[in-house]
Short mmCIF file of C-alpha atoms in Angstrom, two decimals:
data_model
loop_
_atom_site.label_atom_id
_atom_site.label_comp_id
_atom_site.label_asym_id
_atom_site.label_seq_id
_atom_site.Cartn_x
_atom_site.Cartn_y
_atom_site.Cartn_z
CA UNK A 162 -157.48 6.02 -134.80
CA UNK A 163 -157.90 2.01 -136.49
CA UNK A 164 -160.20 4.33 -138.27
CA UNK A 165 -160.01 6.22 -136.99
CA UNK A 166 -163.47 6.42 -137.00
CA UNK A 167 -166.33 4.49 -138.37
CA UNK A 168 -167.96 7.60 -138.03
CA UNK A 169 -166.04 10.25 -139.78
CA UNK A 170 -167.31 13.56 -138.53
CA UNK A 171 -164.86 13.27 -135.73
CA UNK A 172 -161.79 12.50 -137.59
CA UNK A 173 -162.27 14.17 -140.94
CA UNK A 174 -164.65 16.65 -140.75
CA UNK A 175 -167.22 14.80 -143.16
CA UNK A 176 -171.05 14.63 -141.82
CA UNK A 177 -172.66 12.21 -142.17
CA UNK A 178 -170.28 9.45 -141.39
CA UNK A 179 -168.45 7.42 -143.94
CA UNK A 180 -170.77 5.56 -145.92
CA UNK A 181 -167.41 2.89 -146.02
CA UNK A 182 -165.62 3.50 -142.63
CA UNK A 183 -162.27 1.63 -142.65
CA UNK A 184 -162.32 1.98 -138.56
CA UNK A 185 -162.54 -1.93 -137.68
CA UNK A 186 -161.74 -1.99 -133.94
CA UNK A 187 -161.58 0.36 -130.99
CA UNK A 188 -160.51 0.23 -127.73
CA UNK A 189 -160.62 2.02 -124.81
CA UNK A 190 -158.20 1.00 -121.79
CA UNK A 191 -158.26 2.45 -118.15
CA UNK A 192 -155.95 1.41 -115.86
CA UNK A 193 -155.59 1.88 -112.08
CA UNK A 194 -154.30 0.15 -108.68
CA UNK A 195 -155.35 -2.97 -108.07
CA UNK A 196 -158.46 -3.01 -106.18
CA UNK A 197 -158.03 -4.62 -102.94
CA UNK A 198 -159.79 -7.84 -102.38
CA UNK A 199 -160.91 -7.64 -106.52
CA UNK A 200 -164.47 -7.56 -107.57
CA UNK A 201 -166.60 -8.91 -105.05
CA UNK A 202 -170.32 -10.89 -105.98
CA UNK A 203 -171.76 -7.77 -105.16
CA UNK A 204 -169.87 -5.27 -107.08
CA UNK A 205 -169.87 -7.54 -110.49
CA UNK A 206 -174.21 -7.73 -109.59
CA UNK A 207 -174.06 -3.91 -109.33
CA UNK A 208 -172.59 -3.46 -112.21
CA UNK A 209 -174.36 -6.05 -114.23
CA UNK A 210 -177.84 -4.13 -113.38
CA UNK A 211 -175.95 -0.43 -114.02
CA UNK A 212 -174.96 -1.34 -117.35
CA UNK A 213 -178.07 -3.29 -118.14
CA UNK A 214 -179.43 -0.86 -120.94
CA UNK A 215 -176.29 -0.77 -123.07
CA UNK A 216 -174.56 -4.06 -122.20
CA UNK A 217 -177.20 -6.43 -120.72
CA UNK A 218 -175.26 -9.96 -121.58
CA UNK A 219 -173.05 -10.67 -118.63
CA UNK A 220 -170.54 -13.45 -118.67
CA UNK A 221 -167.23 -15.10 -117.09
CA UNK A 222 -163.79 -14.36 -118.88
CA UNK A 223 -161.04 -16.39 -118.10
CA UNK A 224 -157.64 -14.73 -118.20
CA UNK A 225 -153.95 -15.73 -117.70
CA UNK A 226 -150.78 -14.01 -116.52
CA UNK A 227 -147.96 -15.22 -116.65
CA UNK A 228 -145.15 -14.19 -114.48
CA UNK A 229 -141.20 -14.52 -115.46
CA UNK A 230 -138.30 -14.41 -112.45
CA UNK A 231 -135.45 -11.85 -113.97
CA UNK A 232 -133.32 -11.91 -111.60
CA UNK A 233 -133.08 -15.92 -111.16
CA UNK A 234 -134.07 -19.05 -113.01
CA UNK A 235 -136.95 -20.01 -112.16
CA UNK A 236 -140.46 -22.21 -113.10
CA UNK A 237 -143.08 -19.81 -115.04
CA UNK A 238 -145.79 -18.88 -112.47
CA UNK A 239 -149.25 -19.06 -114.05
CA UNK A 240 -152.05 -16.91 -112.61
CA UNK A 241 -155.67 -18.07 -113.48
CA UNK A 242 -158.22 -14.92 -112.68
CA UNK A 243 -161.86 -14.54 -114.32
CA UNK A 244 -163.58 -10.68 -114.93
CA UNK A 245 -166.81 -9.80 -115.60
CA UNK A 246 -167.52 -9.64 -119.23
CA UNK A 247 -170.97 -7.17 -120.38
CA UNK A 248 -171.84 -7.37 -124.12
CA UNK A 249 -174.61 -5.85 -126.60
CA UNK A 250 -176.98 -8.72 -127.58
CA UNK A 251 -174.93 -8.24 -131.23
CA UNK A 252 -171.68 -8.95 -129.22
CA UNK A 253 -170.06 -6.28 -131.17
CA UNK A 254 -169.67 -3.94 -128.38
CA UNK A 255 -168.64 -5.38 -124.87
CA UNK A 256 -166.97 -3.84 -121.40
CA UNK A 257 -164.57 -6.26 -119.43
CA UNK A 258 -163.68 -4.83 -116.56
CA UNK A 259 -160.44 -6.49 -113.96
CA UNK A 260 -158.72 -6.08 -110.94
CA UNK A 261 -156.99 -3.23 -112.25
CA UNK A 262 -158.59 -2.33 -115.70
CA UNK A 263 -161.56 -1.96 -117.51
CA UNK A 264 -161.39 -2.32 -121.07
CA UNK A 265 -164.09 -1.08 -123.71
CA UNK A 266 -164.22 -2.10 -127.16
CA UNK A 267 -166.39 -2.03 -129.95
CA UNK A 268 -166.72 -2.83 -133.66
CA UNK A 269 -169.76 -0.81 -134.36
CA UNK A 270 -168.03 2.80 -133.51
CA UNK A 271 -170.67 5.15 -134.33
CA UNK A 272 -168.60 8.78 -133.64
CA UNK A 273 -167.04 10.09 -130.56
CA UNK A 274 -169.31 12.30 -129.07
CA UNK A 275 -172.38 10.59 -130.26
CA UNK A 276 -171.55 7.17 -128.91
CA UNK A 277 -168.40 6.21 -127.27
CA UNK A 278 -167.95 8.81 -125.11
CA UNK A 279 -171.14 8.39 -123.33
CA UNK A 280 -170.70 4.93 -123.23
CA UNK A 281 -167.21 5.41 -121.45
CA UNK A 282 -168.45 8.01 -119.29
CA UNK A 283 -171.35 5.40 -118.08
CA UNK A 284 -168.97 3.15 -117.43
CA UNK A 285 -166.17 5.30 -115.55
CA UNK A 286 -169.09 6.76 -113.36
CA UNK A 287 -170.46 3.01 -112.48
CA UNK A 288 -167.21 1.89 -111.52
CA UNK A 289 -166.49 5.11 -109.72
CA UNK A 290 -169.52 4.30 -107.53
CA UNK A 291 -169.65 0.71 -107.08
CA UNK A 292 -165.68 -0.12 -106.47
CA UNK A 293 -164.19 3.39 -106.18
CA UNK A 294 -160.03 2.79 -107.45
CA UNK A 295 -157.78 4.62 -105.69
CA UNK A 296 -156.49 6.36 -108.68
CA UNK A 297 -155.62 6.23 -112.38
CA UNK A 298 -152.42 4.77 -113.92
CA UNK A 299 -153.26 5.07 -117.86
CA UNK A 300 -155.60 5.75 -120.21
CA UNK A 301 -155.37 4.40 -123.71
CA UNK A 302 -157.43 5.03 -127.09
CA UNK A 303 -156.77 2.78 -130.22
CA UNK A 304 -158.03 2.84 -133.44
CA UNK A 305 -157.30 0.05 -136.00
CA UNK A 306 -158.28 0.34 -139.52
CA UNK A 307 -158.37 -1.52 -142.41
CA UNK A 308 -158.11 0.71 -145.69
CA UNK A 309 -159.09 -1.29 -148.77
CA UNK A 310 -159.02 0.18 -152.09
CA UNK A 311 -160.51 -1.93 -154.55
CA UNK A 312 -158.47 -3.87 -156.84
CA UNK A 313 -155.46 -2.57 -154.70
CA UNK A 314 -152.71 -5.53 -154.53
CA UNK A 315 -148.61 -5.81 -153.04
CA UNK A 316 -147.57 -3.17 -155.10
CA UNK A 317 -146.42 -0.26 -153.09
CA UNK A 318 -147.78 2.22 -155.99
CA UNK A 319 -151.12 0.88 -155.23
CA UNK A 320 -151.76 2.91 -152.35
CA UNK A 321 -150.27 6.46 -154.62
CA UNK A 322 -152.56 9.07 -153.66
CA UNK A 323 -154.89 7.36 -151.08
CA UNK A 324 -152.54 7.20 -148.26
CA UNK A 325 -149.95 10.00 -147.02
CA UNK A 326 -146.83 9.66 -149.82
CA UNK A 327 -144.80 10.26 -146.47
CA UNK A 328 -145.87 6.77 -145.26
CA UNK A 329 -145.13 5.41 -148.17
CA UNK A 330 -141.93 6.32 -148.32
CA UNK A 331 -139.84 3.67 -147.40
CA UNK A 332 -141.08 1.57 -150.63
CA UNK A 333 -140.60 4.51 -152.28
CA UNK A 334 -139.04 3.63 -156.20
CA UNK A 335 -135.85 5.61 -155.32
CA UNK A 336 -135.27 3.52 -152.73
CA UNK A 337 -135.14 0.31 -154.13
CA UNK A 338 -132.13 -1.27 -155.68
CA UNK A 339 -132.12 -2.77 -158.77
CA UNK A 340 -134.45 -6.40 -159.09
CA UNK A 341 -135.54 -5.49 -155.66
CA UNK A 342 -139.44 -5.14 -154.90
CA UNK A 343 -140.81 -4.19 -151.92
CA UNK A 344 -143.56 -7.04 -151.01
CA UNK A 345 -144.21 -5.51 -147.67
CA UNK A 346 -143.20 -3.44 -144.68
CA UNK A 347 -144.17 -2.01 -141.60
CA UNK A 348 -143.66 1.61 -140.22
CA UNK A 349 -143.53 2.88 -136.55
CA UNK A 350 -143.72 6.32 -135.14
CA UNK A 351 -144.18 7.33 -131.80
CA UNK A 352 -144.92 11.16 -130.90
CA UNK A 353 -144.93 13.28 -127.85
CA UNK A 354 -147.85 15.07 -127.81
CA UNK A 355 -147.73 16.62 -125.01
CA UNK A 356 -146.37 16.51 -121.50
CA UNK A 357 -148.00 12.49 -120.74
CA UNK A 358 -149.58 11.99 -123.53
CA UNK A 359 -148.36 10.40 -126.41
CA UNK A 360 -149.37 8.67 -129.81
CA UNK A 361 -148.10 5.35 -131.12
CA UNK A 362 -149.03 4.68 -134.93
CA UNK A 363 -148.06 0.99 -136.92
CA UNK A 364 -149.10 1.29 -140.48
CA UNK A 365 -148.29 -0.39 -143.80
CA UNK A 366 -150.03 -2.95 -146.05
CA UNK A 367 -150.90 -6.30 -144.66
CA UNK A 368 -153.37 -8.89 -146.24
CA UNK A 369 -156.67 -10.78 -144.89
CA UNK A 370 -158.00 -9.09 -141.50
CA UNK A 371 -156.04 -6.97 -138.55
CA UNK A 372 -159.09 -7.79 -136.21
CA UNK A 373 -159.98 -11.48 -136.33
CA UNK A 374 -163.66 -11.92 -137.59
CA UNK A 375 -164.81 -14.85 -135.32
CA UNK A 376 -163.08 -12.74 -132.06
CA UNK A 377 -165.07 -12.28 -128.82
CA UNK A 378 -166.65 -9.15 -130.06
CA UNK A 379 -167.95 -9.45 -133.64
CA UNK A 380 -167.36 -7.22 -136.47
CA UNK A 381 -170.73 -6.45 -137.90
CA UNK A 382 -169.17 -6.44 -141.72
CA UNK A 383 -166.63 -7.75 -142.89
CA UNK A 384 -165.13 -7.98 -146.54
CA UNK A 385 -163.33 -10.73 -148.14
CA UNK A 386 -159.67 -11.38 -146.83
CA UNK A 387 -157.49 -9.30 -149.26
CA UNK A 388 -155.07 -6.70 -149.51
CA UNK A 389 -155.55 -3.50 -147.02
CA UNK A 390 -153.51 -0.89 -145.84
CA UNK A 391 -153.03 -0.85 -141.81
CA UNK A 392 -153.36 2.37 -139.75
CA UNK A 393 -153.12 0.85 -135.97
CA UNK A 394 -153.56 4.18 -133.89
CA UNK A 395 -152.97 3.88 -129.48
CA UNK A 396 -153.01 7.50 -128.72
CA UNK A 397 -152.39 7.20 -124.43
CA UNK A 398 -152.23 9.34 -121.09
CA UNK A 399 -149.62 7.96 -118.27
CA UNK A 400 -149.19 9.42 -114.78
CA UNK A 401 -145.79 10.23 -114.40
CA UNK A 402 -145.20 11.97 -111.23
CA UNK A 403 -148.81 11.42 -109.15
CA UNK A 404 -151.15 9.11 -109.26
CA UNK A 405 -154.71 11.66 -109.78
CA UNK A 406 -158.08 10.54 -108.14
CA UNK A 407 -160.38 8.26 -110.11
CA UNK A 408 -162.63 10.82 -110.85
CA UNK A 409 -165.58 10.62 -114.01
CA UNK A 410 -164.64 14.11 -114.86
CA UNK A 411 -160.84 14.26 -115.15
CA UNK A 412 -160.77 10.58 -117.11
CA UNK A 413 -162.98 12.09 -119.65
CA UNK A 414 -160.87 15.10 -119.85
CA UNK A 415 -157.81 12.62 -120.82
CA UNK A 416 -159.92 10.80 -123.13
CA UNK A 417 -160.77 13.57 -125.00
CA UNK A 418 -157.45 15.09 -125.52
CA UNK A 419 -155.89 11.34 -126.58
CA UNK A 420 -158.91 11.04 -129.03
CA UNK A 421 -157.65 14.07 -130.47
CA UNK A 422 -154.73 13.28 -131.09
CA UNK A 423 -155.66 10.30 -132.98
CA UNK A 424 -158.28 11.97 -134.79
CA UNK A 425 -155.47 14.53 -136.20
CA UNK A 426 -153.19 11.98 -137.37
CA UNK A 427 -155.93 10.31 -139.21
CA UNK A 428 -156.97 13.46 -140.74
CA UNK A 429 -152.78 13.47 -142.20
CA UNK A 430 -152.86 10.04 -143.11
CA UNK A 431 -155.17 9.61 -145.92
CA UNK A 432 -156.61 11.62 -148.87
CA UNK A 433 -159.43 13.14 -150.50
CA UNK A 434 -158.79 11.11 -153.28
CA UNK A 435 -159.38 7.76 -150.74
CA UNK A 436 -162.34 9.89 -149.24
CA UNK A 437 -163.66 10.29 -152.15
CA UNK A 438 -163.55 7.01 -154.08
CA UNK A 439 -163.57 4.69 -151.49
CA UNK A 440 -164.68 6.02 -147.73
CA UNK A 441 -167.37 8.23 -149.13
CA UNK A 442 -168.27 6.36 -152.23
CA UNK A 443 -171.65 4.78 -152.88
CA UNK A 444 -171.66 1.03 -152.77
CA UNK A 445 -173.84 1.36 -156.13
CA UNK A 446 -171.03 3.23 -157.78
CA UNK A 447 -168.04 2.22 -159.40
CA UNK A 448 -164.72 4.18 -158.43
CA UNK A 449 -162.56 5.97 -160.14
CA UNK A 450 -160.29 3.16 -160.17
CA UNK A 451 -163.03 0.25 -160.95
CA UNK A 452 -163.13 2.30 -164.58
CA UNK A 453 -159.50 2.07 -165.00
#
């Protein structure tokens, strides 16, 4: 969900899209078994010239892991490994894909259906045909937003009527004891959506940025560091019991049923009122609460 949707049409039901979309980030995660012997020269070229239309910048990423000993002391063991990074010329939109992931991300989210499904699907099928995985492990979806209401600041009664009262409920008045303020908190629910699938949400007001404006992939807008409310959305598929073929068709299946899910808490989370004077507002006109 982050926003769950710079385009809204899929999470709220609005058409067009937000003309303010909180959605900041999102991220698409498919893991599977290693691939034996990694990405060969030939494999990362193949994929370089599949993706060429939609992600023609190719470079090297350079990633660490770092593994722990449980059962005895032991020296940390530092793996080095590089993966194939593909980007938009903007950079806000880029596909790194590992040993045993691929990850998709982009800042300029432009609607489920219209965009990032066909740009997952082009991806899934390339790697389907150039490396072939032996299976999928896990598919995640995550949304991160960043809900700012203008001259909103650290008072939990800031965020009356824009956000869910139910997730504001543990800065609720009623709740506080005398002299006590609430300056800031953090809520996390997990739910079982269905048998696999599941939806983790963090939310609760932060300040400055949730996504880091000078990251790898660049956020096409961004607004002044400030006060914002924080919907962090990673709605996810595991295989439990077998380990299903890396097939185009079924991931897509998954994705669509853990983009749902995010999409419907979304649709809970906030309000017409936020719709109305902040997502769907006109930048040339003043809200409701500007005239307050």
């Amino acid at each position: 969900m982050v926003t769950l949707l710079v385009i809204a049409d899929d999470l709220s039901g609005h058409t067009p899209p937000f003309r303010n979309p909180p959605l900041v980030l999102t991220v698409l995660e498919i893991r599977y078994p290693e691939i034996a012997g990694g990405l060969t020269d030939d494999a990362v070229a193949a994929m370089k010239e599949a993706v060429r239309d939609s992600l023609p910048i190719m470079a090297t990423q350079i990633e660490q892991q770092v593994d722990v000993a449980v059962e005895v002391p032991a020296p940390l063991q530092v793996t080095q490994r590089t993966a194939p990074r593909f980007c938009t010329r903007d950079q806000a939109t880029a596909l790194v894909v590992r040993h045993d992931a691929l990850v998709l991300e982009t800042t300029a989210y432009a609607g489920w259906v219209e965009h990032f499904r066909p740009l997952a699907r082009q991806v899934v099928e390339t790697l389907e045909r150039i490396c072939a995985p032996d299976g999928v492990l896990r598919i995640g979806l995550r949304y991160i937003d960043e809900i700012r209401v203008p001259n909103a600041g650290d008072e939990p009664e800031d965020w009356d009527g824009y956000i869910n009262s139910q997730l504001l409920a543990a800065a609720a008045a009623e709740l506080r004891p005398a002299g006590m303020n609430a300056t800031a908190w953090q809520g996390r629910i997990q739910y079982q959506t269905e048998a696999s699938y599941a939806l983790t949400v963090r939310y609760g007001p932060q300040t400055v940025y949730a996504v880091d404006p000078e990251g790898p992939t660049r956020r096409k807008s961004v607004h002044p560091p400030g006060p914002y409310f924080l919907l962090d959305s990673d709605a996810f598929w595991t295989s439990e019991h077998e380990i299903p073929e890396f097939a185009a068709d079924g991931i897509l299946e998954r994705c669509d049923r853990v983009h749902q899910a995010a999409s419907d808490f979304f649709k809970i989370a906030v309000t017409d009122k936020l719709r109305a004077e902040v997502l769907d507002r006109s930048m040339d006109a003043p809200s409701t609460k500007d005239l307050t």
